[in-house]
mmCIF file of C-alpha atoms and ligand atoms in Angstrom:
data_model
loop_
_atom_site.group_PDB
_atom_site.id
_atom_site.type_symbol
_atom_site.label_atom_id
_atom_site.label_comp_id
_atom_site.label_asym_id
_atom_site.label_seq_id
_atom_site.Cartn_x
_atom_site.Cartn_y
_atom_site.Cartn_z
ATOM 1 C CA UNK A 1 0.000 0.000 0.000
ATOM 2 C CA UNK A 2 2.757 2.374 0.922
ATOM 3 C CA UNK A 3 3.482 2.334 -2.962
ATOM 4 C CA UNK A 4 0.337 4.344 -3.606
ATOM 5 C CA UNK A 5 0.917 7.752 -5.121
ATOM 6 C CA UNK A 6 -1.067 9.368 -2.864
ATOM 7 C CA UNK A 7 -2.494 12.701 -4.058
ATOM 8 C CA UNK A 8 -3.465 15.998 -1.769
ATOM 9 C CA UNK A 9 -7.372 15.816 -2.941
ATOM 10 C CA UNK A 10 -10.294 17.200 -0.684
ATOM 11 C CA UNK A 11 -11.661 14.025 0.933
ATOM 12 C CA UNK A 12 -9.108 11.626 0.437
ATOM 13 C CA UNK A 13 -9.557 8.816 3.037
ATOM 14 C CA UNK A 14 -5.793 7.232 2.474
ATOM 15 C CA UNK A 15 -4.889 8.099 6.243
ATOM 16 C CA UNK A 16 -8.246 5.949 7.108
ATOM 17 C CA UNK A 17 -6.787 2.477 5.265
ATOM 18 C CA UNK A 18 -6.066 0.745 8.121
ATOM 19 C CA UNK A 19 -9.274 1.318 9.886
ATOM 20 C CA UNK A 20 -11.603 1.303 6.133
ATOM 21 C CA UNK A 21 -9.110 -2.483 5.825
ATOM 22 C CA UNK A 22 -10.516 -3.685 9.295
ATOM 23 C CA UNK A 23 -14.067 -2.871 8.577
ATOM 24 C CA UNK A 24 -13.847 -4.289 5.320
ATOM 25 C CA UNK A 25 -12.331 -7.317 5.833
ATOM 26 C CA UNK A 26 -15.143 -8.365 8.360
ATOM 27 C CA UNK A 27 -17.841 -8.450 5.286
ATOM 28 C CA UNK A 28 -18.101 -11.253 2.733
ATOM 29 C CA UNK A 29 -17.590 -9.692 -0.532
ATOM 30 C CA UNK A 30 -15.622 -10.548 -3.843
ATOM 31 C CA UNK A 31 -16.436 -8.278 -6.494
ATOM 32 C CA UNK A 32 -16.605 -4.360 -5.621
ATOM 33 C CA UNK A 33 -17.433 -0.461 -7.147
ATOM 34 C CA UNK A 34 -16.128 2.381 -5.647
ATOM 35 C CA UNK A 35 -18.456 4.597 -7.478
ATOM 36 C CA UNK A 36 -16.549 8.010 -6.177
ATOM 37 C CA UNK A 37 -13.353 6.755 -6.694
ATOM 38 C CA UNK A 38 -11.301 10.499 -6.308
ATOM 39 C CA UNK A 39 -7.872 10.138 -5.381
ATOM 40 C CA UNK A 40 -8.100 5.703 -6.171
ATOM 41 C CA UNK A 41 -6.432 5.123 -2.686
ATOM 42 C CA UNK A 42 -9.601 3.288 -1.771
ATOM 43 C CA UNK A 43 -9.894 1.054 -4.907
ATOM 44 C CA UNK A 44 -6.102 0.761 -5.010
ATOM 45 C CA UNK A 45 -6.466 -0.439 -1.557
ATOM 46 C CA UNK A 46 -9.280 -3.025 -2.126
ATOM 47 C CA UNK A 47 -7.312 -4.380 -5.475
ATOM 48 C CA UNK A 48 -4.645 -4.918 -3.069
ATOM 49 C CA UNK A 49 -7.180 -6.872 -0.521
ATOM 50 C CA UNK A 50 -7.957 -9.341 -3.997
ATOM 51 C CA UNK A 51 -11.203 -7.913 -4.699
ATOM 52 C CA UNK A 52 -12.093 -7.633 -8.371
ATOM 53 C CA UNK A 53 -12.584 -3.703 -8.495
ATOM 54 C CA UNK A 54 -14.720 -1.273 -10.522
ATOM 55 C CA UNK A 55 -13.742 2.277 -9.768
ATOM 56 C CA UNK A 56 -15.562 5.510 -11.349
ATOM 57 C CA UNK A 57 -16.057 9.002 -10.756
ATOM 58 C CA UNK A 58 -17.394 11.716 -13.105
ATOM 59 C CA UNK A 59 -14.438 13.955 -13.435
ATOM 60 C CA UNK A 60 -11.706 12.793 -15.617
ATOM 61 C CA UNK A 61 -8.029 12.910 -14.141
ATOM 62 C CA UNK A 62 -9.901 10.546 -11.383
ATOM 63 C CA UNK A 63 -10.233 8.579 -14.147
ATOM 64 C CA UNK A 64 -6.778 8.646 -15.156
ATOM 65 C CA UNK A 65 -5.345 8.419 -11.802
ATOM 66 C CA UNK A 66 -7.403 5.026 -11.198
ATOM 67 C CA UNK A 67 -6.459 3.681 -14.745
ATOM 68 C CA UNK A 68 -3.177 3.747 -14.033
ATOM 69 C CA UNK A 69 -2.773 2.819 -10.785
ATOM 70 C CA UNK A 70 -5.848 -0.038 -10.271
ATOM 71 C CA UNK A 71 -7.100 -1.221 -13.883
ATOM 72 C CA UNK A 72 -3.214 -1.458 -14.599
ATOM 73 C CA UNK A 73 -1.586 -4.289 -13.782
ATOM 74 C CA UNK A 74 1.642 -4.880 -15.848
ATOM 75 C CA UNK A 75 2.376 -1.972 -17.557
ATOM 76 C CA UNK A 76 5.318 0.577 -16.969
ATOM 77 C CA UNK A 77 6.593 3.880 -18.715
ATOM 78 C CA UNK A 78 10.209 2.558 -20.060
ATOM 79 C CA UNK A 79 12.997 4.805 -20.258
ATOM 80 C CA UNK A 80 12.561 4.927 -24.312
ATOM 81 C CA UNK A 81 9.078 5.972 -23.588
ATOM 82 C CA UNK A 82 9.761 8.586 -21.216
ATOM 83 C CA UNK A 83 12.988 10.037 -24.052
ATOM 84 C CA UNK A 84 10.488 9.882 -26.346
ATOM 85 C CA UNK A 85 7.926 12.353 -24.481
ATOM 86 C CA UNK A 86 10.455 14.572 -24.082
ATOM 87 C CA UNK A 87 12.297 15.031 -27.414
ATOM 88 C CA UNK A 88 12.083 18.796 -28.547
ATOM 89 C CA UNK A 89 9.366 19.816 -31.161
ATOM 90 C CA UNK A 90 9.735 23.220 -31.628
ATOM 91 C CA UNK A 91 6.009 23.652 -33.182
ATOM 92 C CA UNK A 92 4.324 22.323 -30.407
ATOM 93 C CA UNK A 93 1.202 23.760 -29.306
ATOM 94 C CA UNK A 94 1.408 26.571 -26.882
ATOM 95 C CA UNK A 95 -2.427 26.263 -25.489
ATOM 96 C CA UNK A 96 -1.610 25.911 -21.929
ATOM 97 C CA UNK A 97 1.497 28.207 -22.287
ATOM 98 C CA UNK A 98 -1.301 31.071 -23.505
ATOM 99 C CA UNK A 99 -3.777 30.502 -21.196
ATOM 100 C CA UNK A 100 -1.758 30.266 -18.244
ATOM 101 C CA UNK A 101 0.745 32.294 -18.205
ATOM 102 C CA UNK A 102 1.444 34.311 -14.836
ATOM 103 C CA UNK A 103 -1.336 32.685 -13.128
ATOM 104 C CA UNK A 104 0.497 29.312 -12.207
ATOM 105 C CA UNK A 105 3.588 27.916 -12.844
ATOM 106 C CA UNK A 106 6.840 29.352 -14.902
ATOM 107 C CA UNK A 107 7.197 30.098 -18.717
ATOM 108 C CA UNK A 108 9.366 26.922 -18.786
ATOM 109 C CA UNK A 109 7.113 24.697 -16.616
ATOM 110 C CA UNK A 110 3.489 25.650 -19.012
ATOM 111 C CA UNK A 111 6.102 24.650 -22.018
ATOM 112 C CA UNK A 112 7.037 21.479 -20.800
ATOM 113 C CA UNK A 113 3.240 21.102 -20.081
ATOM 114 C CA UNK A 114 2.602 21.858 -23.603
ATOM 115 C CA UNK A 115 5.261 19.767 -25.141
ATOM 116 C CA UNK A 116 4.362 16.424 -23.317
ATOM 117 C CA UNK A 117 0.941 16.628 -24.100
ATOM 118 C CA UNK A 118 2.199 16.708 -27.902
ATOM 119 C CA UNK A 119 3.883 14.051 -27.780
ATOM 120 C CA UNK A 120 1.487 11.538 -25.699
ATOM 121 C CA UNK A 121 0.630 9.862 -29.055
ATOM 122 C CA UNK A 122 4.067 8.685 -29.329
ATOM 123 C CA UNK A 123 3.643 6.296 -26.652
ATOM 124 C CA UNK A 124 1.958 2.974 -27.198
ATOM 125 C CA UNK A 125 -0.683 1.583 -25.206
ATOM 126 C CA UNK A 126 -3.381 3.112 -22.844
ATOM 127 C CA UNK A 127 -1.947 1.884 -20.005
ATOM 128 C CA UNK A 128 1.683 3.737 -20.202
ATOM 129 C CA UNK A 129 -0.316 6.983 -21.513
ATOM 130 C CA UNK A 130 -2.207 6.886 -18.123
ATOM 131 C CA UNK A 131 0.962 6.781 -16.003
ATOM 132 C CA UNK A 132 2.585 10.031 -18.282
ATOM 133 C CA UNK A 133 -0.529 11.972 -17.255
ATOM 134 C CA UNK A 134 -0.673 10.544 -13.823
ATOM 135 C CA UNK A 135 3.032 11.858 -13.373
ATOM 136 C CA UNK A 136 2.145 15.416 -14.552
ATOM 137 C CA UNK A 137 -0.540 15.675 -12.739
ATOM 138 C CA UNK A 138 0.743 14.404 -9.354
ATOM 139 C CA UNK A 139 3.779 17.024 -10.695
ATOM 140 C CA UNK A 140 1.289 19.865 -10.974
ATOM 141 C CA UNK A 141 -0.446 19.282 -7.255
ATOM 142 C CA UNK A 142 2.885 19.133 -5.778
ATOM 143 C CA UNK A 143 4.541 22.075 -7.697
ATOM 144 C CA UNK A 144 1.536 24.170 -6.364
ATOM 145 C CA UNK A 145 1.250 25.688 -3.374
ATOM 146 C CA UNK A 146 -1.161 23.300 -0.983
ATOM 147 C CA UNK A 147 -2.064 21.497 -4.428
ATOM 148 C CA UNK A 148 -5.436 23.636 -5.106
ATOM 149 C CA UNK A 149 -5.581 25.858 -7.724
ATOM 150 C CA UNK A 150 -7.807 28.382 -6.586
ATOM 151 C CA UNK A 151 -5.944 31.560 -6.523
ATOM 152 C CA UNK A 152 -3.309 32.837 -9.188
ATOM 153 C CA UNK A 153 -0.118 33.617 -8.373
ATOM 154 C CA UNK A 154 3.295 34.716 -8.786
ATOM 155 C CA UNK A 155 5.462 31.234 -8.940
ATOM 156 C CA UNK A 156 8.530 33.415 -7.636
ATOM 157 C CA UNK A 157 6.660 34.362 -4.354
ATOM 158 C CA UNK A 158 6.334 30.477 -3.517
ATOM 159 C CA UNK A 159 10.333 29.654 -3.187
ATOM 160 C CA UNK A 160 10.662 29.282 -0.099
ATOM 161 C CA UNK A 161 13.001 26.645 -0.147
ATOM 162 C CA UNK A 162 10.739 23.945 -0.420
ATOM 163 C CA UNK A 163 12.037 20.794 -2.587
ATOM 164 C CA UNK A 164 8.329 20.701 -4.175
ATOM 165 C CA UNK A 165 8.073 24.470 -4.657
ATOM 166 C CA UNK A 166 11.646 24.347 -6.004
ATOM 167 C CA UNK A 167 11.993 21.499 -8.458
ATOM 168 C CA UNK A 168 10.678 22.581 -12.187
ATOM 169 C CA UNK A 169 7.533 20.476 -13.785
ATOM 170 C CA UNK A 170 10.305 18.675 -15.839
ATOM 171 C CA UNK A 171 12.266 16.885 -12.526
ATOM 172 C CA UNK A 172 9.037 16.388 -10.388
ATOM 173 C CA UNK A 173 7.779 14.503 -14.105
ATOM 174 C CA UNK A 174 10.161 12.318 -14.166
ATOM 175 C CA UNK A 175 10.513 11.076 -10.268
ATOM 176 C CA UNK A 176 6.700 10.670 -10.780
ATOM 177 C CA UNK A 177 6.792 8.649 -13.970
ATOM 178 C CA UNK A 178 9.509 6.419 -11.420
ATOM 179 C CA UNK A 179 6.466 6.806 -8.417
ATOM 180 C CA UNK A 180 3.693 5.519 -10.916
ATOM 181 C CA UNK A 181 5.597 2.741 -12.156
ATOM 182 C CA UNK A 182 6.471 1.017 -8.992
ATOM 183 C CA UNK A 183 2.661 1.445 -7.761
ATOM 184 C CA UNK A 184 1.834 -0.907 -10.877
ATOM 185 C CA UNK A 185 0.975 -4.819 -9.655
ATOM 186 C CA UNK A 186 -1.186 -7.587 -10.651
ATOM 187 C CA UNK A 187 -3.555 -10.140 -8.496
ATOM 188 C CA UNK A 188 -4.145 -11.578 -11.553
ATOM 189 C CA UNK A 189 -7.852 -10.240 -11.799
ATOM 190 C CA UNK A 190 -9.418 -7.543 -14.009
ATOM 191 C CA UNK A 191 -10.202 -4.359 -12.532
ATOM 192 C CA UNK A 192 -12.630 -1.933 -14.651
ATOM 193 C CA UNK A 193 -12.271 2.395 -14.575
ATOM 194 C CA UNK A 194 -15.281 3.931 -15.497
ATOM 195 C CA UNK A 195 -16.097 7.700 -16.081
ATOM 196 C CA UNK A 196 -19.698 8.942 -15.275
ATOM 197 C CA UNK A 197 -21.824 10.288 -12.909
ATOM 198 C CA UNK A 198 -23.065 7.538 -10.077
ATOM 199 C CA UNK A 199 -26.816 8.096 -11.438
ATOM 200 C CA UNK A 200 -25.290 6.374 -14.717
ATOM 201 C CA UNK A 201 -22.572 3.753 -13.744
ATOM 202 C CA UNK A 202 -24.475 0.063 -14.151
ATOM 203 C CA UNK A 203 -25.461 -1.363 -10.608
ATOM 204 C CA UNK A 204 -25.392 -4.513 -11.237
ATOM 205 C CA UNK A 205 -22.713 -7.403 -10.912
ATOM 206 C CA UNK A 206 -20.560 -5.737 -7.618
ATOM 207 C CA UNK A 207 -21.095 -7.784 -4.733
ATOM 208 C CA UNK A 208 -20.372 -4.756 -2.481
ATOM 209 C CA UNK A 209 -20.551 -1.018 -3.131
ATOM 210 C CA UNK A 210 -18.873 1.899 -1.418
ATOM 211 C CA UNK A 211 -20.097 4.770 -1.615
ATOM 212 C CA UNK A 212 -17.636 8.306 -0.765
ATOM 213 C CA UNK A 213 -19.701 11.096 -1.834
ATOM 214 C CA UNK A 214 -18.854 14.568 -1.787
ATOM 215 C CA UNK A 215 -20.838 15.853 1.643
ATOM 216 C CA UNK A 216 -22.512 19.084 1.850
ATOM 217 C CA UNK A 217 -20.352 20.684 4.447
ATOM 218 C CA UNK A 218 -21.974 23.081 7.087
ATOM 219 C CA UNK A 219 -18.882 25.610 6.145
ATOM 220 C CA UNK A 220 -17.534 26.358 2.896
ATOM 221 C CA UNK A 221 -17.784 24.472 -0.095
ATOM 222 C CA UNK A 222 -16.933 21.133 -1.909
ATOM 223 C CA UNK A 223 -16.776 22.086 -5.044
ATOM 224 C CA UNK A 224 -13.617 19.619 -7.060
ATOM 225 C CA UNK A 225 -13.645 21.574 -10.230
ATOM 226 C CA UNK A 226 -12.862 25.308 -7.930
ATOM 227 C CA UNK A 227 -9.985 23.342 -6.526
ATOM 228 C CA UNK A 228 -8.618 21.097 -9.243
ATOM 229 C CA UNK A 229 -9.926 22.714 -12.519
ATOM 230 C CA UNK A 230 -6.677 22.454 -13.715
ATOM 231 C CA UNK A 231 -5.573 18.904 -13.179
ATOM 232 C CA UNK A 232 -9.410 18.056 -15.079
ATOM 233 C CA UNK A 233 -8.539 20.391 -18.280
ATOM 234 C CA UNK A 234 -5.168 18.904 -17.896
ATOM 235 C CA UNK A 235 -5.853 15.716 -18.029
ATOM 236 C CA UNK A 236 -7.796 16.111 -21.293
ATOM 237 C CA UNK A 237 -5.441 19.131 -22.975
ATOM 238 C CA UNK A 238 -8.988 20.846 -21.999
ATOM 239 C CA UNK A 239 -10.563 19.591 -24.773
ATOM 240 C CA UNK A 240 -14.533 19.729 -23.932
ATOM 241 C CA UNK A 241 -14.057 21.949 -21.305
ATOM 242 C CA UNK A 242 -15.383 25.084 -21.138
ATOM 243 C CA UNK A 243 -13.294 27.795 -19.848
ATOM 244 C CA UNK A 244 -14.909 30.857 -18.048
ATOM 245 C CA UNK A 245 -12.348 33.331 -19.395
ATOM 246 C CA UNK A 246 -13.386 35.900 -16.821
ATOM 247 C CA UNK A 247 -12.436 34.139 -14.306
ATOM 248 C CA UNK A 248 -8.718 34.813 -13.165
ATOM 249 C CA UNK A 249 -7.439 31.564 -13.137
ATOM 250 C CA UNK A 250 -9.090 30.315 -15.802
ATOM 251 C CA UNK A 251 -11.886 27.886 -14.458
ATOM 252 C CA UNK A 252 -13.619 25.686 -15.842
ATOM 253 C CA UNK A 253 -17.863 25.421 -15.865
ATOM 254 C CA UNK A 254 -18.453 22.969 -13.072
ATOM 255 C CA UNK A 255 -21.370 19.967 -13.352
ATOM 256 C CA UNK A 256 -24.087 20.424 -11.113
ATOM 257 C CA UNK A 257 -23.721 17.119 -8.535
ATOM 258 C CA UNK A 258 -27.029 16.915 -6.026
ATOM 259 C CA UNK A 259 -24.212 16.173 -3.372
ATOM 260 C CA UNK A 260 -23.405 19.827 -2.948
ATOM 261 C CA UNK A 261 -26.893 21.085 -2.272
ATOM 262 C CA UNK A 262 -28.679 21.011 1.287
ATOM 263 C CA UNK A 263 -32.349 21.292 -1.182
ATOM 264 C CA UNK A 264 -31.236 17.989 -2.785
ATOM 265 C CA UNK A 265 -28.860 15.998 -1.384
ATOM 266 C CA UNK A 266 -31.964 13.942 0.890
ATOM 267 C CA UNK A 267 -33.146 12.910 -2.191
ATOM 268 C CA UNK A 268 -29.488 11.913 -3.804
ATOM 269 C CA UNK A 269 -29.157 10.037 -1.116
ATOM 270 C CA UNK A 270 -32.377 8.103 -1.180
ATOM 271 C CA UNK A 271 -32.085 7.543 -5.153
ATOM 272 C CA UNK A 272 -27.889 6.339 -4.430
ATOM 273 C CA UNK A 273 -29.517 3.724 -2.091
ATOM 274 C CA UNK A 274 -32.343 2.911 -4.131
ATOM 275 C CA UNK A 275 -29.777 2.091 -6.919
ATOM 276 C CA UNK A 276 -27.540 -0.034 -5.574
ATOM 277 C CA UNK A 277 -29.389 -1.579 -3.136
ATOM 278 C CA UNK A 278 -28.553 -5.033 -4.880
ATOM 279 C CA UNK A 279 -25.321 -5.009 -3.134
ATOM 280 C CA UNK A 280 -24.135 -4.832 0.304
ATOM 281 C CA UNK A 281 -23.670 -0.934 0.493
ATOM 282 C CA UNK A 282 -20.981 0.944 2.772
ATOM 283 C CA UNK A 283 -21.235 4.441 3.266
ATOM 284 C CA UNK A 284 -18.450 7.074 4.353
ATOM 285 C CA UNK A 285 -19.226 9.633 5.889
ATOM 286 C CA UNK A 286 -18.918 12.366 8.523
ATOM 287 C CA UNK A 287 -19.966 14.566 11.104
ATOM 288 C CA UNK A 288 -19.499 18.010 9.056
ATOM 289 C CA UNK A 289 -21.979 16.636 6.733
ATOM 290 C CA UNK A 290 -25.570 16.951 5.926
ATOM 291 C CA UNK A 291 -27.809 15.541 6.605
ATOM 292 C CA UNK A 292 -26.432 14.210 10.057
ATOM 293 C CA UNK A 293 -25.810 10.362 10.553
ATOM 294 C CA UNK A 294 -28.657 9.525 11.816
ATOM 295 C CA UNK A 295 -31.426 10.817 9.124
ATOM 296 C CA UNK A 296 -28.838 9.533 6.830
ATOM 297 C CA UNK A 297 -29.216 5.956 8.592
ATOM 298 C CA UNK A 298 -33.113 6.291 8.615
ATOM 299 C CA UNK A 299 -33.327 6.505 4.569
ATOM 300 C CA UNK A 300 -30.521 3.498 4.222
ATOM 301 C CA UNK A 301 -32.600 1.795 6.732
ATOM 302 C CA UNK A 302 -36.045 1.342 4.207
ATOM 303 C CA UNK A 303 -33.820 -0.501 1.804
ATOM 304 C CA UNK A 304 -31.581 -2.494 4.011
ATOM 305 C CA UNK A 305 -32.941 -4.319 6.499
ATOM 306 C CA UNK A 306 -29.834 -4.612 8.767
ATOM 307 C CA UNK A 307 -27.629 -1.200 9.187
ATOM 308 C CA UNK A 308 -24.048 -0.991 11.155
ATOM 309 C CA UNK A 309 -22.469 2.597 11.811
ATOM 310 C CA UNK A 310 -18.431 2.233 12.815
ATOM 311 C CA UNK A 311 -17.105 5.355 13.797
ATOM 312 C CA UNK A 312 -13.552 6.859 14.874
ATOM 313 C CA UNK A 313 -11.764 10.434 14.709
ATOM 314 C CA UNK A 314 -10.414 11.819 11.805
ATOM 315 C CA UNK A 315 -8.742 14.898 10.784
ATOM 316 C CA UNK A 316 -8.943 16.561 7.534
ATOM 317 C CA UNK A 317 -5.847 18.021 5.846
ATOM 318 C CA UNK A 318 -7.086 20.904 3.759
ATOM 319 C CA UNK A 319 -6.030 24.148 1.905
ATOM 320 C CA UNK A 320 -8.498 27.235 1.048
ATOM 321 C CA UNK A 321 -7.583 30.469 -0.413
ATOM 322 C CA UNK A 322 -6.759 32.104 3.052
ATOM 323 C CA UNK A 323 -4.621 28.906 4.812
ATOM 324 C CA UNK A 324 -4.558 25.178 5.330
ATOM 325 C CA UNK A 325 -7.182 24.503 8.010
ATOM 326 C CA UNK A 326 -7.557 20.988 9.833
ATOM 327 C CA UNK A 327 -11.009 19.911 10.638
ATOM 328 C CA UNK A 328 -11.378 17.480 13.492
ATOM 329 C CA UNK A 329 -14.382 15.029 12.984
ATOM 330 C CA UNK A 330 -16.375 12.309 13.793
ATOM 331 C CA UNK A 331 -15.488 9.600 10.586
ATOM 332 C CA UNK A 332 -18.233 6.905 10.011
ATOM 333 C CA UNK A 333 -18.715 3.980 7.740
ATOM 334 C CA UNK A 334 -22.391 2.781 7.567
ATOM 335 C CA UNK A 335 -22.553 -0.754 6.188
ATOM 336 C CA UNK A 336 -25.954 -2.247 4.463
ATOM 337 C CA UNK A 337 -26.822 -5.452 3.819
HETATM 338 C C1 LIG B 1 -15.115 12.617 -1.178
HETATM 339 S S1 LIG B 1 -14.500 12.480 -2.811
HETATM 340 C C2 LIG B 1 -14.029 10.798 -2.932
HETATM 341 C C3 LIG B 1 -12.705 10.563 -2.267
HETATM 342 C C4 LIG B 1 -12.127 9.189 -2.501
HETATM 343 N N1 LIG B 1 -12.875 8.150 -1.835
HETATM 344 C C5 LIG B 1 -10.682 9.177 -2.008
HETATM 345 O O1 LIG B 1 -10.407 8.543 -0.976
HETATM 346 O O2 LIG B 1 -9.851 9.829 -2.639
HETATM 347 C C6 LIG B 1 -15.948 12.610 -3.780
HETATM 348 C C7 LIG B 1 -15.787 12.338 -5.276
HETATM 349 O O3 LIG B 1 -17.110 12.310 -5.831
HETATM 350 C C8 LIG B 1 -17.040 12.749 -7.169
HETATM 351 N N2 LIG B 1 -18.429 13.120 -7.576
HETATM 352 C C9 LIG B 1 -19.181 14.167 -7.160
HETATM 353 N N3 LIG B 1 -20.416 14.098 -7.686
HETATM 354 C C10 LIG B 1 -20.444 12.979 -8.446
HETATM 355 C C11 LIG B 1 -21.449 12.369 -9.233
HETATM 356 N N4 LIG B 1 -22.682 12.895 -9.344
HETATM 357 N N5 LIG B 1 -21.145 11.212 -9.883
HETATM 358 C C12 LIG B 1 -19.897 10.666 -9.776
HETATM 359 N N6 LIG B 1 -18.905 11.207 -9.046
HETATM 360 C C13 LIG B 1 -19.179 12.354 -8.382
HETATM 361 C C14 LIG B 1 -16.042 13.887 -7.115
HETATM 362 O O4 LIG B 1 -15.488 14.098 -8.397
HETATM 363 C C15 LIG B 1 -15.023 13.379 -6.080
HETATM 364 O O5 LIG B 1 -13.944 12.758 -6.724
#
């Protein structure tokens, strides 16, 4: 597990494996969707338990991220590969190089940016593609301050002497390409990525489904595309993304998700059930949510006829525009079957 690349992302629950490992391993399960996959720790950490995984979220470096990390099980970006992303192609597109420009990153760093992305098609196979945009982004979140790209800013100003802050795009790329590769390893089953929103993913066939939802928090907001719009328009050279070009840093439109709204998240939460209610379900969730736990265990409760809620402490690592703030809460899993 310690292989996992793990990524700063809003939510993340890699610092609950141990405790998610010991609740899961006391349920009967073999096949397995973790239908808001985020970061992948948690399906990277059930394809490691020898379940036969299905991971999916709607945005699309998730997607990525999990491709290369869970559905991929032998393949690694060679050393010809990586020479070959970076050869010099002095009409490369300059997209990100435009756009960007003085709001994140150096001259040099949006070029490189630019000229990997140019070169992708060089490399064969889906597999090793994933892990060269897996590296850049992990690159990106740890070349930016706290890893959220939600204000612009002068790249200079961040040197503080750092390592992360310090090292250009180009070296954090290739230690990354080195990370990803050594996170690759087979149980010898087939594990599935899937992009799409959880109203659309196919409920059938998983055994056991966990659920990680963005919550509606009682403070702030938890809106993904705010923090990470440029790790999504990244991950697809921003192609089908629209870009609000008022917008300082470049944002992108954000889907509407029924998870971040008090006036419909009840009724997310009663269709989610509803949906999956074929399979054992387990919930995460926590006390800075709404609803609280237990309305939340009332509407699992008329579709599961027996309901467990584990609980333990957890804090939450997180940056906002003004600082990184840590959020002590109360962490549950609620288990249906
Ligand atoms: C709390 S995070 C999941 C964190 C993940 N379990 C981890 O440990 O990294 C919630 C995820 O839900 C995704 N999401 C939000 N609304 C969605 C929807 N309607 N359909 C699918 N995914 C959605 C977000 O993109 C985000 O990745």
């Amino acid at each position: 597990m310690e292989r996992f690349p793990r990524l700063r992302f809003m939510g993340s629950k890699h610092r609950l494996w141990p405790w998610l490992h010991d609740v899961l391993s006391g349920i009967e399960f073999d096949s397995v969707l973790d239908a808001f996959s985020g970061s992948g720790c948690v399906a990277y950490l059930l394809k490691a338990m020898g379940k036969r995984v299905t991971a999916s979220d709607r945005l699309h470096f998730a997607v990525v991220i999990a491709r290369a990390a869970v559905e991929n099980s032998s393949e690694i970006l060679g050393a010809e590969d990586v020479a070959r992303l970076l050869e010099h192609d002095p009409r490369h597109p300059r997209f990100i190089e435009r756009t960007f420009r003085g709001i994140f990153f150096s001259g040099d760093d949006l070029r490189f940016l630019d000229r990997v992305w140019a070169r992708l098609d060089r490399v064969d196979g889906w597999h090793r593609r994933d892990i060269a945009l897996s590296a850049l982004i992990r690159s990106c979140v740890k070349r930016q301050p706290r890893g959220v790209f939600t204000v612009a800013g002068d790249p200079e100003r961040y040197k503080d002497g750092r390592r992360d802050l310090r090292l250009s795009l180009r070296d954090h790329f290739l230690e990354q390409v080195e990370v990803y590769n050594r996170a690759v390893f087979s149980t010898g089953r087939r594990h599935r990525v899937v992009e799409g929103d959880v109203f659309e993913i196919d409920p059938a066939g998983h055994d056991l489904v966990y659920l990680d939802p963005p919550y509606v928090p009682r403070a702030d907001d938890n809106c993904y595309i705010k923090r990470y719009h440029f790790l999504e328009g990244l991950s697809r050279y921003w192609e089908g993304c629209e870009i609000l070009v008022h917008s300082r840093v470049r944002k992108i439109v954000k889907p509407h998700t029924p998870f971040s709204h008090r006036s419909e998240c009840l009724d997310a939460f009663r269709r989610l059930f509803e949906r999956f209610c074929g399979s054992i379900i387990v919930l995460s969730y926590s006390s800075n949510g709404y609803p609280d736990i237990e309305t939340l265990t009332g509407i699992l409760r008329s579709f599961k006829p027996r309901v467990d809620v584990f609980e333990r402490d957890h804090r939450y690592h997180f940056g906002t525009h003004r600082a990184v703030r840590r959020a002590k809460v109360r962490e549950y899993l609620i288990v249906g079957r």
